Coordinates of C-alpha atoms and ligand atoms in Angstrom, one line a residue:
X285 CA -33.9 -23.8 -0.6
X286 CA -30.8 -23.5 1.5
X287 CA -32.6 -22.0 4.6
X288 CA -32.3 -25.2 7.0
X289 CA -29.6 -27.4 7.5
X290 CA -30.2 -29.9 4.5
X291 CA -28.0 -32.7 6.9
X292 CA -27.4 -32.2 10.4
X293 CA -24.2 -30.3 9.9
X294 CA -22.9 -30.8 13.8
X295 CA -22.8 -34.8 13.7
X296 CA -21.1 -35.2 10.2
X297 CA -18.4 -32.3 11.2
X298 CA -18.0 -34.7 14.5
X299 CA -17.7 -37.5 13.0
X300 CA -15.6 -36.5 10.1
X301 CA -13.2 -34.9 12.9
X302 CA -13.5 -31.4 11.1
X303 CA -11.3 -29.3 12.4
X304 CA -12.0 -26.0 10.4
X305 CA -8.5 -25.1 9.0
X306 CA -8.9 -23.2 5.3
X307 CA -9.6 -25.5 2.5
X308 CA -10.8 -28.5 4.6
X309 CA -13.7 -30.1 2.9
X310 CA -16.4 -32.6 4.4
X311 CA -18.4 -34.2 2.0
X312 CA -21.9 -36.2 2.4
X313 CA -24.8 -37.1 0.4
X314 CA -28.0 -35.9 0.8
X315 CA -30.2 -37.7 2.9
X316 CA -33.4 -38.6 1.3
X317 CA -34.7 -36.7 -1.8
X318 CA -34.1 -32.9 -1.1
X319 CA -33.1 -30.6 -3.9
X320 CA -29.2 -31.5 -3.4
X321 CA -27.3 -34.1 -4.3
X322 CA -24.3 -33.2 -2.2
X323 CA -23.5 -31.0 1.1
X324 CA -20.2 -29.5 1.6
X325 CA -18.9 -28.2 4.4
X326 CA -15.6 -26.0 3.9
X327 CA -13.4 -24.6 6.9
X328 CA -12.4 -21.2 6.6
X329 CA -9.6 -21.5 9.2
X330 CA -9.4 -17.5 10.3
X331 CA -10.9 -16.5 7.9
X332 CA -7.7 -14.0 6.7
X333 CA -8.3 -13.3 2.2
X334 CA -5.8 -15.9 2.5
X335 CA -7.5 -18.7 4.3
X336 CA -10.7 -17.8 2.3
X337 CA -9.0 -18.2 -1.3
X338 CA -8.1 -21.9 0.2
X339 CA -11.4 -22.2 1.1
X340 CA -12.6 -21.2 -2.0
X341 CA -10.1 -23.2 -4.2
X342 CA -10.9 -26.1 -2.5
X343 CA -14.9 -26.1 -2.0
X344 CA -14.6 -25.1 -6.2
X345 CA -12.4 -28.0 -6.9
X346 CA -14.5 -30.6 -4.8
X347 CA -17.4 -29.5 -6.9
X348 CA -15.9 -30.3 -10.8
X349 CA -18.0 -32.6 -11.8
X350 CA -21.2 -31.1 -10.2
X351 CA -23.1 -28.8 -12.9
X352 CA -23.9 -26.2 -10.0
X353 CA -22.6 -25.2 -6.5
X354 CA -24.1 -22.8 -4.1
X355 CA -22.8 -21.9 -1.4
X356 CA -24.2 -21.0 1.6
X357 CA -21.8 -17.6 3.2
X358 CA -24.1 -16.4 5.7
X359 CA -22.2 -17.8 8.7
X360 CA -19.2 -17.2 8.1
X361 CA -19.4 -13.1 8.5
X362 CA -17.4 -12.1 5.5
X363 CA -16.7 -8.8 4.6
X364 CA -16.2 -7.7 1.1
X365 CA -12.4 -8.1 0.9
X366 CA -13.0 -11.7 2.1
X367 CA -16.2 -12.3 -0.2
X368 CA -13.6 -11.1 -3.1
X369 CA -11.0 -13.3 -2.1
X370 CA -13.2 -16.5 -2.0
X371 CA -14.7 -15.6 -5.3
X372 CA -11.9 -14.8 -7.1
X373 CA -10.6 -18.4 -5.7
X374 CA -13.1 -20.5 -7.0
X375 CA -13.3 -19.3 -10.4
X376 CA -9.3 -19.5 -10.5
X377 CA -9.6 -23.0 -9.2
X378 CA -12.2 -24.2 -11.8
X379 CA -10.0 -23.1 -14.9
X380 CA -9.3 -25.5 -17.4
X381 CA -7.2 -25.7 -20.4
X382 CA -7.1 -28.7 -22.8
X383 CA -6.4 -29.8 -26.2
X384 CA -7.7 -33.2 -25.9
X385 CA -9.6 -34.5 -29.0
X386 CA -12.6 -35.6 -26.8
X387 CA -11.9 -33.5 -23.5
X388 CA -14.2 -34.7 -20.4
X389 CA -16.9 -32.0 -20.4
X390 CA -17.0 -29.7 -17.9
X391 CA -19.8 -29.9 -15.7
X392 CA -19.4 -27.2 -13.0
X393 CA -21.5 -23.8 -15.2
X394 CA -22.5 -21.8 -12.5
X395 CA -21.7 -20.9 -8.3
X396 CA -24.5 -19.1 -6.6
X397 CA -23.2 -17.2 -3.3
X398 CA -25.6 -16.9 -0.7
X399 CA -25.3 -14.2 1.4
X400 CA -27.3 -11.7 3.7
X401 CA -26.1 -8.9 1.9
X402 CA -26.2 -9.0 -1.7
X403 CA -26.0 -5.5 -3.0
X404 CA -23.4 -4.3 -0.5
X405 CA -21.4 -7.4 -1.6
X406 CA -21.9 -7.0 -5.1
X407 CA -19.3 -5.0 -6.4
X408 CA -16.9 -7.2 -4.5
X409 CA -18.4 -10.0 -6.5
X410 CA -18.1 -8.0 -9.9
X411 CA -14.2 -7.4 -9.3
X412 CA -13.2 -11.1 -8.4
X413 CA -15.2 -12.1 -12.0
X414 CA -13.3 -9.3 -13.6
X415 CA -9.6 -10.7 -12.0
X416 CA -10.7 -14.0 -12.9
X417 CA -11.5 -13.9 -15.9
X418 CA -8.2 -11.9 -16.6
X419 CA -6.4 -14.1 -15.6
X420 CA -7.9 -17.1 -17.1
X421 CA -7.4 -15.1 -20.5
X422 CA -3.7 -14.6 -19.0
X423 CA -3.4 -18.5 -18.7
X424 CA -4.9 -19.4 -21.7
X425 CA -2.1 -17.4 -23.6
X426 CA 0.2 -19.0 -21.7
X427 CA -0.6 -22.2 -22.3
X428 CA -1.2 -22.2 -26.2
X429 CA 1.5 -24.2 -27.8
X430 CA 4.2 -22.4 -29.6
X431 CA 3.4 -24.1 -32.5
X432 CA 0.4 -21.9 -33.1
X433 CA 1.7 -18.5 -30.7
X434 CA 3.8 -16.7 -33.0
X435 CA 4.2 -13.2 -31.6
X436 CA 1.9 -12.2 -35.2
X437 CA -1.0 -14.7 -33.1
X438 CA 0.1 -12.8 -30.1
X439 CA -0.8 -9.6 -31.2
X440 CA -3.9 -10.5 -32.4
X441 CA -4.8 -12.5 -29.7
X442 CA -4.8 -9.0 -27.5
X443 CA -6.3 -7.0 -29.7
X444 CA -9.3 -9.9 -29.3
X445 CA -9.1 -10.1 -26.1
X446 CA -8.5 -6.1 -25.3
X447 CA -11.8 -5.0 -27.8
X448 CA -13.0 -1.5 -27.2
X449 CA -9.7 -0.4 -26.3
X450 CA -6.6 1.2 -28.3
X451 CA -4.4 -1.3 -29.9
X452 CA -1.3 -0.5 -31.9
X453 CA 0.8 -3.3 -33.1
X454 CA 4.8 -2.6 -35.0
X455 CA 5.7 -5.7 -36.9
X456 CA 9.4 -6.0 -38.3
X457 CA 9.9 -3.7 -40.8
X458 CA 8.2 -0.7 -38.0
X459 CA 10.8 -1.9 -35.6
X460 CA 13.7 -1.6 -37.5
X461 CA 12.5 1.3 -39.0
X462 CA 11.9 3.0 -35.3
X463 CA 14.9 1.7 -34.2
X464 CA 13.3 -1.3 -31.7
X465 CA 17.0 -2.9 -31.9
X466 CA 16.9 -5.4 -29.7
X467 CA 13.0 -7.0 -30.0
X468 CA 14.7 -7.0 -34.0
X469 CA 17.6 -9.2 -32.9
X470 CA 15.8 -11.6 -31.0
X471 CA 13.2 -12.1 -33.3
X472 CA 15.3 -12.2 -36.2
X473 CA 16.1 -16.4 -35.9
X474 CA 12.9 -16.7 -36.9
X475 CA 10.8 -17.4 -39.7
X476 CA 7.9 -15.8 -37.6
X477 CA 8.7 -12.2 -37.3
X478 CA 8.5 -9.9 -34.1
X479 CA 6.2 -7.3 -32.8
X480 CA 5.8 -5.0 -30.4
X481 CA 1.9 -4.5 -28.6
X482 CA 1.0 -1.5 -27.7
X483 CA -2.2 -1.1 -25.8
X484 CA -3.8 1.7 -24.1
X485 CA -6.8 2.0 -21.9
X486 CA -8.4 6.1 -20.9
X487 CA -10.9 5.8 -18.3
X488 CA -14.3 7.5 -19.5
X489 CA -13.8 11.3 -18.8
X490 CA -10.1 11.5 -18.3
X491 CA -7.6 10.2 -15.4
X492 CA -9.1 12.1 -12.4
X493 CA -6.7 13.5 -9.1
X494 CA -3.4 13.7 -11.1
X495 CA -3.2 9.6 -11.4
X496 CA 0.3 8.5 -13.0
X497 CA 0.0 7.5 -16.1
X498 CA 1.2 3.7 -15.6
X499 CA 3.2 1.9 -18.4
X500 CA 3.5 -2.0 -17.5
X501 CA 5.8 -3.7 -20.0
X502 CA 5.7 -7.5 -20.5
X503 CA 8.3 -10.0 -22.0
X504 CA 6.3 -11.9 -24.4
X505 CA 9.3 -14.2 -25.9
X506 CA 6.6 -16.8 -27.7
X507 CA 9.6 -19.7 -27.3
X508 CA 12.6 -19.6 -26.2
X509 CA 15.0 -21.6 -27.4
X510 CA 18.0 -19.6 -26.1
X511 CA 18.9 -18.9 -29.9
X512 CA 22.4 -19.9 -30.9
X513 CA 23.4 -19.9 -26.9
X514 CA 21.1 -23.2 -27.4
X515 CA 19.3 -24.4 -24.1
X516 CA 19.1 -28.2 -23.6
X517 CA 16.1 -29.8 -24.4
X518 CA 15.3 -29.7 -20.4
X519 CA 15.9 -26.5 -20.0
X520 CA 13.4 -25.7 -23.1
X521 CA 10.6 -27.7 -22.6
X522 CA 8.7 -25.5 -20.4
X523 CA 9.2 -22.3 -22.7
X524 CA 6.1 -21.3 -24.1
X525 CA 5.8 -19.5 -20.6
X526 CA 8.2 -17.3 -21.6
X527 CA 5.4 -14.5 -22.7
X528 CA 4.0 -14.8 -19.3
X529 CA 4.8 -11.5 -18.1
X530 CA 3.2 -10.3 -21.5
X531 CA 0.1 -12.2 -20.8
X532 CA 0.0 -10.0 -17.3
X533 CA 0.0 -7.4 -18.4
X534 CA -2.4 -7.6 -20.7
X535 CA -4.6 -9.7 -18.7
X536 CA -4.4 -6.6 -16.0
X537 CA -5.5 -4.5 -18.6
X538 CA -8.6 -6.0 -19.4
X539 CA -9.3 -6.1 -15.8
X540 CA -8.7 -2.5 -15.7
X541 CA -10.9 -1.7 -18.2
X542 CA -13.8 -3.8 -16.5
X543 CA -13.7 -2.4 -13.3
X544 CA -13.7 1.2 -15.3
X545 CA -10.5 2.3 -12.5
X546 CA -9.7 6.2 -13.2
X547 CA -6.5 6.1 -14.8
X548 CA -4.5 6.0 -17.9
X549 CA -2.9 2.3 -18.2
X550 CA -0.4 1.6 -21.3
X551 CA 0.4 -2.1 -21.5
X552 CA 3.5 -2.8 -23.6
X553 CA 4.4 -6.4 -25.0
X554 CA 7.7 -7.4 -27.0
X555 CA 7.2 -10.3 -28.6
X556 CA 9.5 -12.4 -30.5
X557 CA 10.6 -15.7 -31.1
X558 CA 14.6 -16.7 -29.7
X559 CA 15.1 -19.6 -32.4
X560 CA 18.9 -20.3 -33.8
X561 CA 19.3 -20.2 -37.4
X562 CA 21.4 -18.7 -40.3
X563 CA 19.8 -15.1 -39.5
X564 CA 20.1 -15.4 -35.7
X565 CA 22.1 -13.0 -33.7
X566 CA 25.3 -14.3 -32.7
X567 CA 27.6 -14.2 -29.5
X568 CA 29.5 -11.2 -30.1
X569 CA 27.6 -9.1 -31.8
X570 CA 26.8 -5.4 -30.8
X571 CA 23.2 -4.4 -31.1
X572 CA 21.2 -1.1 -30.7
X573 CA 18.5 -0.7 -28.4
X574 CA 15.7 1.8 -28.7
X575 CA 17.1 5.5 -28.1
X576 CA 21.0 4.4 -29.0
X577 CA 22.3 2.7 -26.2
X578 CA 24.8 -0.4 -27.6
X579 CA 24.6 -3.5 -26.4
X580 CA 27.5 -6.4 -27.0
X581 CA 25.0 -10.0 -26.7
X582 CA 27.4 -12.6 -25.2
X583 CA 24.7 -14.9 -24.5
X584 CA 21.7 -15.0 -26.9
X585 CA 19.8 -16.7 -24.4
X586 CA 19.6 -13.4 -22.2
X587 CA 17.3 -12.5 -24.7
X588 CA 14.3 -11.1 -22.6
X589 CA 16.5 -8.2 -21.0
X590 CA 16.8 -6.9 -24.8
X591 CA 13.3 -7.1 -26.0
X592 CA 12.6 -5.4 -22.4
X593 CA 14.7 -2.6 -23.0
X594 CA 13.3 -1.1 -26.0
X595 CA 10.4 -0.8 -24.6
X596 CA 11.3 0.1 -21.5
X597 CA 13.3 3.1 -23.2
X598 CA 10.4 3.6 -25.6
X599 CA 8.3 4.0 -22.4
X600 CA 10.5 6.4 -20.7
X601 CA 11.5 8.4 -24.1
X602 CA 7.8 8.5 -26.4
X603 CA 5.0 7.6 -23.5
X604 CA 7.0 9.6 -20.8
X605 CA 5.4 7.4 -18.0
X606 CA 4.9 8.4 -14.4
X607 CA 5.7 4.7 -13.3
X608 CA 7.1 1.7 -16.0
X609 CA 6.5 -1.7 -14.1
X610 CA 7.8 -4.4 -15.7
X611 CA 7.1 -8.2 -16.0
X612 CA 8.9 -11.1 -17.5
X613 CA 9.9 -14.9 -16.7
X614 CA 13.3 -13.4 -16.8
X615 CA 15.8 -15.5 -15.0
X616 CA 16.6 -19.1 -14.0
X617 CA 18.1 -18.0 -10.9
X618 CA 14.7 -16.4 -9.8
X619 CA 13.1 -19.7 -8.4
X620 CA 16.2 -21.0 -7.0
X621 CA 16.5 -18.0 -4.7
X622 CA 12.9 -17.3 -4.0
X623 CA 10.8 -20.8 -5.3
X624 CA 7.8 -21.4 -7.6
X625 CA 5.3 -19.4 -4.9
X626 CA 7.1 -15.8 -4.5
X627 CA 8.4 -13.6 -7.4
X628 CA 11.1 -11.2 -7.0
X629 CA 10.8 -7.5 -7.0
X630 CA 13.1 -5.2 -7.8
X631 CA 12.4 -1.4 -7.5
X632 CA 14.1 2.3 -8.1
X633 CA 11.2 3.6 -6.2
X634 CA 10.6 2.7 -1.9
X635 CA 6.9 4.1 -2.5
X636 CA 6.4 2.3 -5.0
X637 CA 8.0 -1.0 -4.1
X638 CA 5.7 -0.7 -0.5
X639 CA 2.8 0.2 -2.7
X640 CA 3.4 -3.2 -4.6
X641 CA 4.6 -5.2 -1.2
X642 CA 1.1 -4.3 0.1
X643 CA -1.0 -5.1 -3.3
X644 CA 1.3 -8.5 -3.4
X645 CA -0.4 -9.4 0.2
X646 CA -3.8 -8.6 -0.8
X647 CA -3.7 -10.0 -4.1
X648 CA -2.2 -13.6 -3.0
X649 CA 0.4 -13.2 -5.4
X650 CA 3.4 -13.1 -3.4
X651 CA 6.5 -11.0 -4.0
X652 CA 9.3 -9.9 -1.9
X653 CA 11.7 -7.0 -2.8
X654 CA 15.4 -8.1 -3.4
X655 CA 18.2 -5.4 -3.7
X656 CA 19.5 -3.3 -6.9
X657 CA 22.9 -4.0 -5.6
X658 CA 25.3 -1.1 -7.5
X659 CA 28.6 -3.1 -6.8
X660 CA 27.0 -5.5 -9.0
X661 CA 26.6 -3.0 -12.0
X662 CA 30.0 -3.3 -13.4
X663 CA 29.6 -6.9 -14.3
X664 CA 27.2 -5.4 -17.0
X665 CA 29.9 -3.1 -18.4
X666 CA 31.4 -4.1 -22.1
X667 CA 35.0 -3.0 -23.6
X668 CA 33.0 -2.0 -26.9
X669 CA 29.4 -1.0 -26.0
X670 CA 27.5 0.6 -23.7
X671 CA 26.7 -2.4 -21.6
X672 CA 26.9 -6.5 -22.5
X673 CA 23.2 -8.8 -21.8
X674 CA 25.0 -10.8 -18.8
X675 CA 27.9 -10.8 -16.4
X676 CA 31.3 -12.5 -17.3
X677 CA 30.4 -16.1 -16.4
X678 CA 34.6 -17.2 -15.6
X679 CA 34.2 -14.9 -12.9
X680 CA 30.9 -16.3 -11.6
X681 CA 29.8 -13.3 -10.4
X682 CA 26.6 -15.2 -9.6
X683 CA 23.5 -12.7 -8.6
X684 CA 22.5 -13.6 -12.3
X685 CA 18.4 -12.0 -11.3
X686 CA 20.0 -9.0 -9.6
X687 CA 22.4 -8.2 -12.6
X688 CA 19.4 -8.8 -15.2
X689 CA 17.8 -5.9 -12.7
X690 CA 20.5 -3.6 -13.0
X691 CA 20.4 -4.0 -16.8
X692 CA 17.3 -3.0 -17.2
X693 CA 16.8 0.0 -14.5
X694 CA 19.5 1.4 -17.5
X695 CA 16.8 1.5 -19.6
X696 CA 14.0 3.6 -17.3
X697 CA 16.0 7.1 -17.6
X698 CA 15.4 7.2 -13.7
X699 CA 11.8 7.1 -13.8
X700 CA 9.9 5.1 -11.2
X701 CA 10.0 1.7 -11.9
X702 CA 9.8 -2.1 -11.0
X703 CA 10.6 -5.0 -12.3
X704 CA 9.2 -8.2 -11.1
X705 CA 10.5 -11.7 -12.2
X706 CA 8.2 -14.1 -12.4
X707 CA 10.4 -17.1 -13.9
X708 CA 9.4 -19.2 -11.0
X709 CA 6.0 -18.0 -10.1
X710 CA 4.7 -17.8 -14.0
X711 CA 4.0 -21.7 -14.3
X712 CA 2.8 -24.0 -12.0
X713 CA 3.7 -27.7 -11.7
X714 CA 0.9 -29.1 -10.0
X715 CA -2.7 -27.4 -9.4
X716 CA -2.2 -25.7 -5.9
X717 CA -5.3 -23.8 -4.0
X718 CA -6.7 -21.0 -6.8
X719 CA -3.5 -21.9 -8.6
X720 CA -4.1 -24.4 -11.6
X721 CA -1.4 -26.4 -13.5
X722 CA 0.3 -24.9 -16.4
X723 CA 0.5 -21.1 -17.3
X724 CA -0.4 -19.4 -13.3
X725 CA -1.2 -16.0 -14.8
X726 CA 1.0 -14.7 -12.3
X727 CA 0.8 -10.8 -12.2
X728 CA -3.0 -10.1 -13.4
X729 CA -4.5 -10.3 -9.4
X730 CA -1.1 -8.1 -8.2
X731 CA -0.7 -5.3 -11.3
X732 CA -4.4 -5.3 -10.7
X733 CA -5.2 -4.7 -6.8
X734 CA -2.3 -2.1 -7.4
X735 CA -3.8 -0.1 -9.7
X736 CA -7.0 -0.6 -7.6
X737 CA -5.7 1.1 -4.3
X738 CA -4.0 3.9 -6.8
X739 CA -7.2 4.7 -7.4
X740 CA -9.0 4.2 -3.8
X741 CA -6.5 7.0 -2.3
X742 CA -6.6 9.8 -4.2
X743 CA -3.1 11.1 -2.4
X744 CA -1.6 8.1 -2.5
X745 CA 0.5 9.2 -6.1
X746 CA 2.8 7.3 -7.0
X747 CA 6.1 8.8 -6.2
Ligands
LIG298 N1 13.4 -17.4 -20.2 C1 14.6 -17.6 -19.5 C2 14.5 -17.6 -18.0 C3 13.7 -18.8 -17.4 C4 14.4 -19.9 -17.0 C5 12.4 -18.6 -17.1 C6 13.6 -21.0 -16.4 C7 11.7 -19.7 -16.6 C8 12.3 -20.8 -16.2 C9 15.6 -16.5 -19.9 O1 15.5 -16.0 -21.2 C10 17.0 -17.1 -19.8 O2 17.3 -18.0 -20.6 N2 17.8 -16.6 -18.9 C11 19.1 -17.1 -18.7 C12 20.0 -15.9 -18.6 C13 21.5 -16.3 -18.6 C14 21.9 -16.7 -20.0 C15 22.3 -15.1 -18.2 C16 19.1 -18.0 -17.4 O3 18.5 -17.6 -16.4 O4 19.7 -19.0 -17.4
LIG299 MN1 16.5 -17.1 -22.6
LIG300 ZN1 13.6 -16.1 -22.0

C-alpha cells in the first residue's frame, strides 16, 4: 500500500517550503481515490532521539482525529535507539485524560511503523510501548482529582496497576505502630488516612551479575494543602501533582516488570494527605521519623521531606538497598532555578549521579545535577531535635531545594542515593512535543532507561 509515493512528495515539500527541522509537518490530501485520506510528511531535523521524539510528537498529534496512521520509516535510516525514541513519542503525544460528560471520541486506535527491518526493530518497538504506557498510567494518577485520590485509592490504584507483582500496603494504625512518624503526622489532618506502598518486582530466576538491589522512593502527598502553614489558594490549585514522584515510580516499575530487566526493583510510596484541621500537626511540634531521628516541623507545608524520610530510613534500615533514588515535587524553588523542562538532581554518589546524567539524555527527561552544599546543613539544625523541616526563614538563607536535599541525604545512612525534584518538571502547562498537558509523568522514561543500561553493562554496578 505504501510502496510508491501516494503524492509527489518533492513538489508539495517545495511548495510548502519544507525545510526538514524535527517536528515540521506538511499536510495534503490525497489526490484521487487511493487508500489514504491524508499524506504527511514529518522532518526529522538530524535525526538525534531528540529530534525524532519531535518528530514523532508532532506527526502523532497531527493525526488525532484520523482512526489510523502509518508511517512510512524506511527513508529516514533509523536505528533502534531512534525507532524507540519516535515511538515512544507518539504514543506520549496521543495521551489523553478527560472527565468530560460527553468527551470527543478518540479517533486515532492504532500507528503502523513501516520499516525494512521489523524483527531487528522489534524489541525497540516493545520497550517504547512498555515506557509509554507507564507513563500514561503515571499521568493518569496524576491527574485524578483529589476528590477521589485519597492515598487508600492510591494504594489500590498500584496494586491494579502493578498485578503479578508483590504489593504490601501499611495503613495508619501499621504506621504508628512501626514507627512511620512522619507519613503519621502529615496524614493525620485528615479524615482520609495515610499509607505507605510497598512494591517489589524479582526478575524470573534471580537478579543476575551482582545487580544492586534499587529502592526508588516516591512522595505521593494526594493534596497538598500545606496543612495549618496554609498555602494560598494559588499556590494550591495545582496540588493534586503532588504524588507525582509516587506515580514515577510506580509507573517505572511496571515498565520494569514488562521489559522483564534482571534486577531486584523496590518501589516505595508515602502517601498522605497535608489538610489543616483540629488533628493536624502544628508548627512547633517535634515528631519522630522512622528509626528515631526527631524532627521539630516549623512549617507544615514542608511536608513531603517527612513522609520521604521514613521511607528513605526504612529503605536504608529494613530493605538495606544498594541505591535509594528518590522522587517528589518537592520544592517551589525547583522551577524558579531550573524551569518547567529540567528537574534537579541531587546525588551522594558521582557514579551514580553520571549514570543518571546519561539516562536523563537518553530518556528526554532532562536533569541536571545541583550541589549538596555542606555549609548549608546547619540551617537544618534545631535547639530541641535532631533536625527542623526548613531553614530559619528571617535569615533567608534562601537555597530552599538544596536544604530540602540536605535533609533528606540524613535520612540514607550514607548509602548511594539521589534525589530528584521534579516540582517543576511533574506538570505541564501546555502540551509540548511528547509532553501532554496536565500530570507529565516525569521520571517513568529516566528511572526507566537507568535501570535499562544497569542491566546492559554487567560491570557497570552501581557504586
Ligand atoms: N509540594 C510543595 C512544592 C511544590 C510547589 C511543588 C510548587 C510543585 C509546585 C511542597 O510541599 C512545598 O510546599 N514546599 C514548600 C517548602 C517550604 C515551606 C520550605 C515550598 O517550596 O514553598
Ligand atoms: Mn507542601
Ligand atoms: Zn508538597
Amino acid at each position: 500500500m505504501l510502496g510508491s509515493p501516494p503524492v509527489e512528495l518533492d513538489g508539495l515539500l517545495a511548495r510548502e517550503k519544507a525545510k526538514g527541522d524535527a517536528g515540521e509537518v506538511i499536510g495534503s490530501p490525497q489526490p484521487g481515490d487511493g487508500p489514504l485520506e491524508r499524506v504527511l510528511a514529518v522532518g526529522i531535523g538530524d535525526g538525534t532521539p531528540a529530534a525524532l521524539r519531535k518528530a514523532g510528537a508532532g506527526v502523532a498529534r497531527r493525526s488525532k482525529s484520523a482512526a489510523s496512521l502509518a508511517v512510512d520509516l524506511r527513508q529516514a535510516g533509523l536505528d533502534a535507539a531512534g525507532v524507540r525514541a519516535f515511538t515512544e513519542a507518539a504514543l506520549l503525544a496521543s495521551y489523553g485524560f478527560t472527565r468530560k460528560e460527553k468527551p470527543e471520541p478518540r479517533a486515532l486506535q492504532t500507528i503502523t511503523l513501516v520499516v525494512s527491518d521489523a524483527k531487528r526493530l522489534q524489541p525497540a518497538v516493545d520497550r517504547a510501548i512498555a515506557v509509554a504506557r507507564a507513563t500514561a498510567a503515571a499521568r493518569d494518577l496524576v491527574n485524578t482529582p483529589s476528590l477521589d485520590k485519597t492515598p487508600d485509592w492510591l494504594a489500590d490504584a498500584a496494586t491494579t496497576l502493578l498485578k503479578g507483582l508483590t504489593v504490601k500496603v501499611r495503613d495508619e494504625k501499621a504506621l504508628a505502630k512501626e514507627g512511620f512518624g512522619g507519613i503519621v503526622a502529615v496524614g493525620q489532618g485528615s479524615t482520609r488516612p495515610p499509607r505507605l506502598i510497598e512494591a517489589s518486582y524479582e526478575p524470573p530466576g534471580g537478579s543476575k551479575g551482582g545487580k544492586p538491589h534499587v529502592v526508588l522512593v516516591g512522595k505521593g502527598i494526594t493534596f497538598d494543602t500545606g496543612g495549618l502553614s496554609l498555602k494560598p489558594n494559588e499556590g494550591m490549585l495545582a496540588m493534586k501533582t503532588d504524588m507525582g514522584g509516587g506515580a514515577a515510580v510506580l509507573g517505572t516499575l511496571r515498565a520494569v516488570a514488562d521489559m522483564k530487566l534482571p534486577i531486584k526493583v523496590t518501589a516505595l510510596v508515602a502517601a498522605a494527605e497535608n489538610m489543616p484541621s483540629g488533628s493536624a500537626q502544628r508548627p512547633g511540634d517535634v515528631i519522630r521519623q522512622y528509626g528515631g531521628t526527631t524532627v521539630e516541623v516549623l512549617n507544615t507545608d514542608a511536608e513531603g521531606r517527612l513522609v520521604l524520610a521514613d521511607a528513605i530510613a526504612y529503605a536504608d534500615r529494613d530493605l538495606k538497598a544498594d541505591v535509594i533514588i528518590d522522587i517528589a515535587t518537592l520544592t517551589g524553588a525547583m522551577p524558579v532555578a531550573l524551569g518547567k523542562k529540567t528537574a534537579g538532581m541531587f546525588c551522594s554518589d558521582d557514579a551514580l549521579a553520571a549514570q543518571l546524567s546519561a539516562a536523563a539524555d537518553a530518556s528526554g527527561e532532562r536533569a541536571w545535577r545541583l550541589p549538596l552544599v555542606e555549609d548549608y546543613r546547619v540551617a537544618m539544625d534545631s535547639p530541641i531535635a535532631d533536625l527542623r523541616n526548613i531553614g530559619d526563614p528571617r535569615k533567608k538563607l534562601g537555597g530552599g531545594s538544596i536544604t530540602a536535599a540536605l535533609f533528606l541525604r540524613e535520612f540514607a545512612g550514607g548509602r548511594s542515593w539521589a534525589h530528584l525534584d521534579i516540582a517543576g518538571t511533574g506538570r505541564s502547562d501546555a502540551d509540548d512535543d511528547e509532553v501532554t498537558k496536565g500530570g507529565t509523568g516525569y521520571g517513568v522514561r529516566l528511572l526507566t532507561a537507568w535501570l535499562e543500561a544497569l542491566c546492559a553493562s554487567p560491570k557497570r554496578k552501581a557504586a
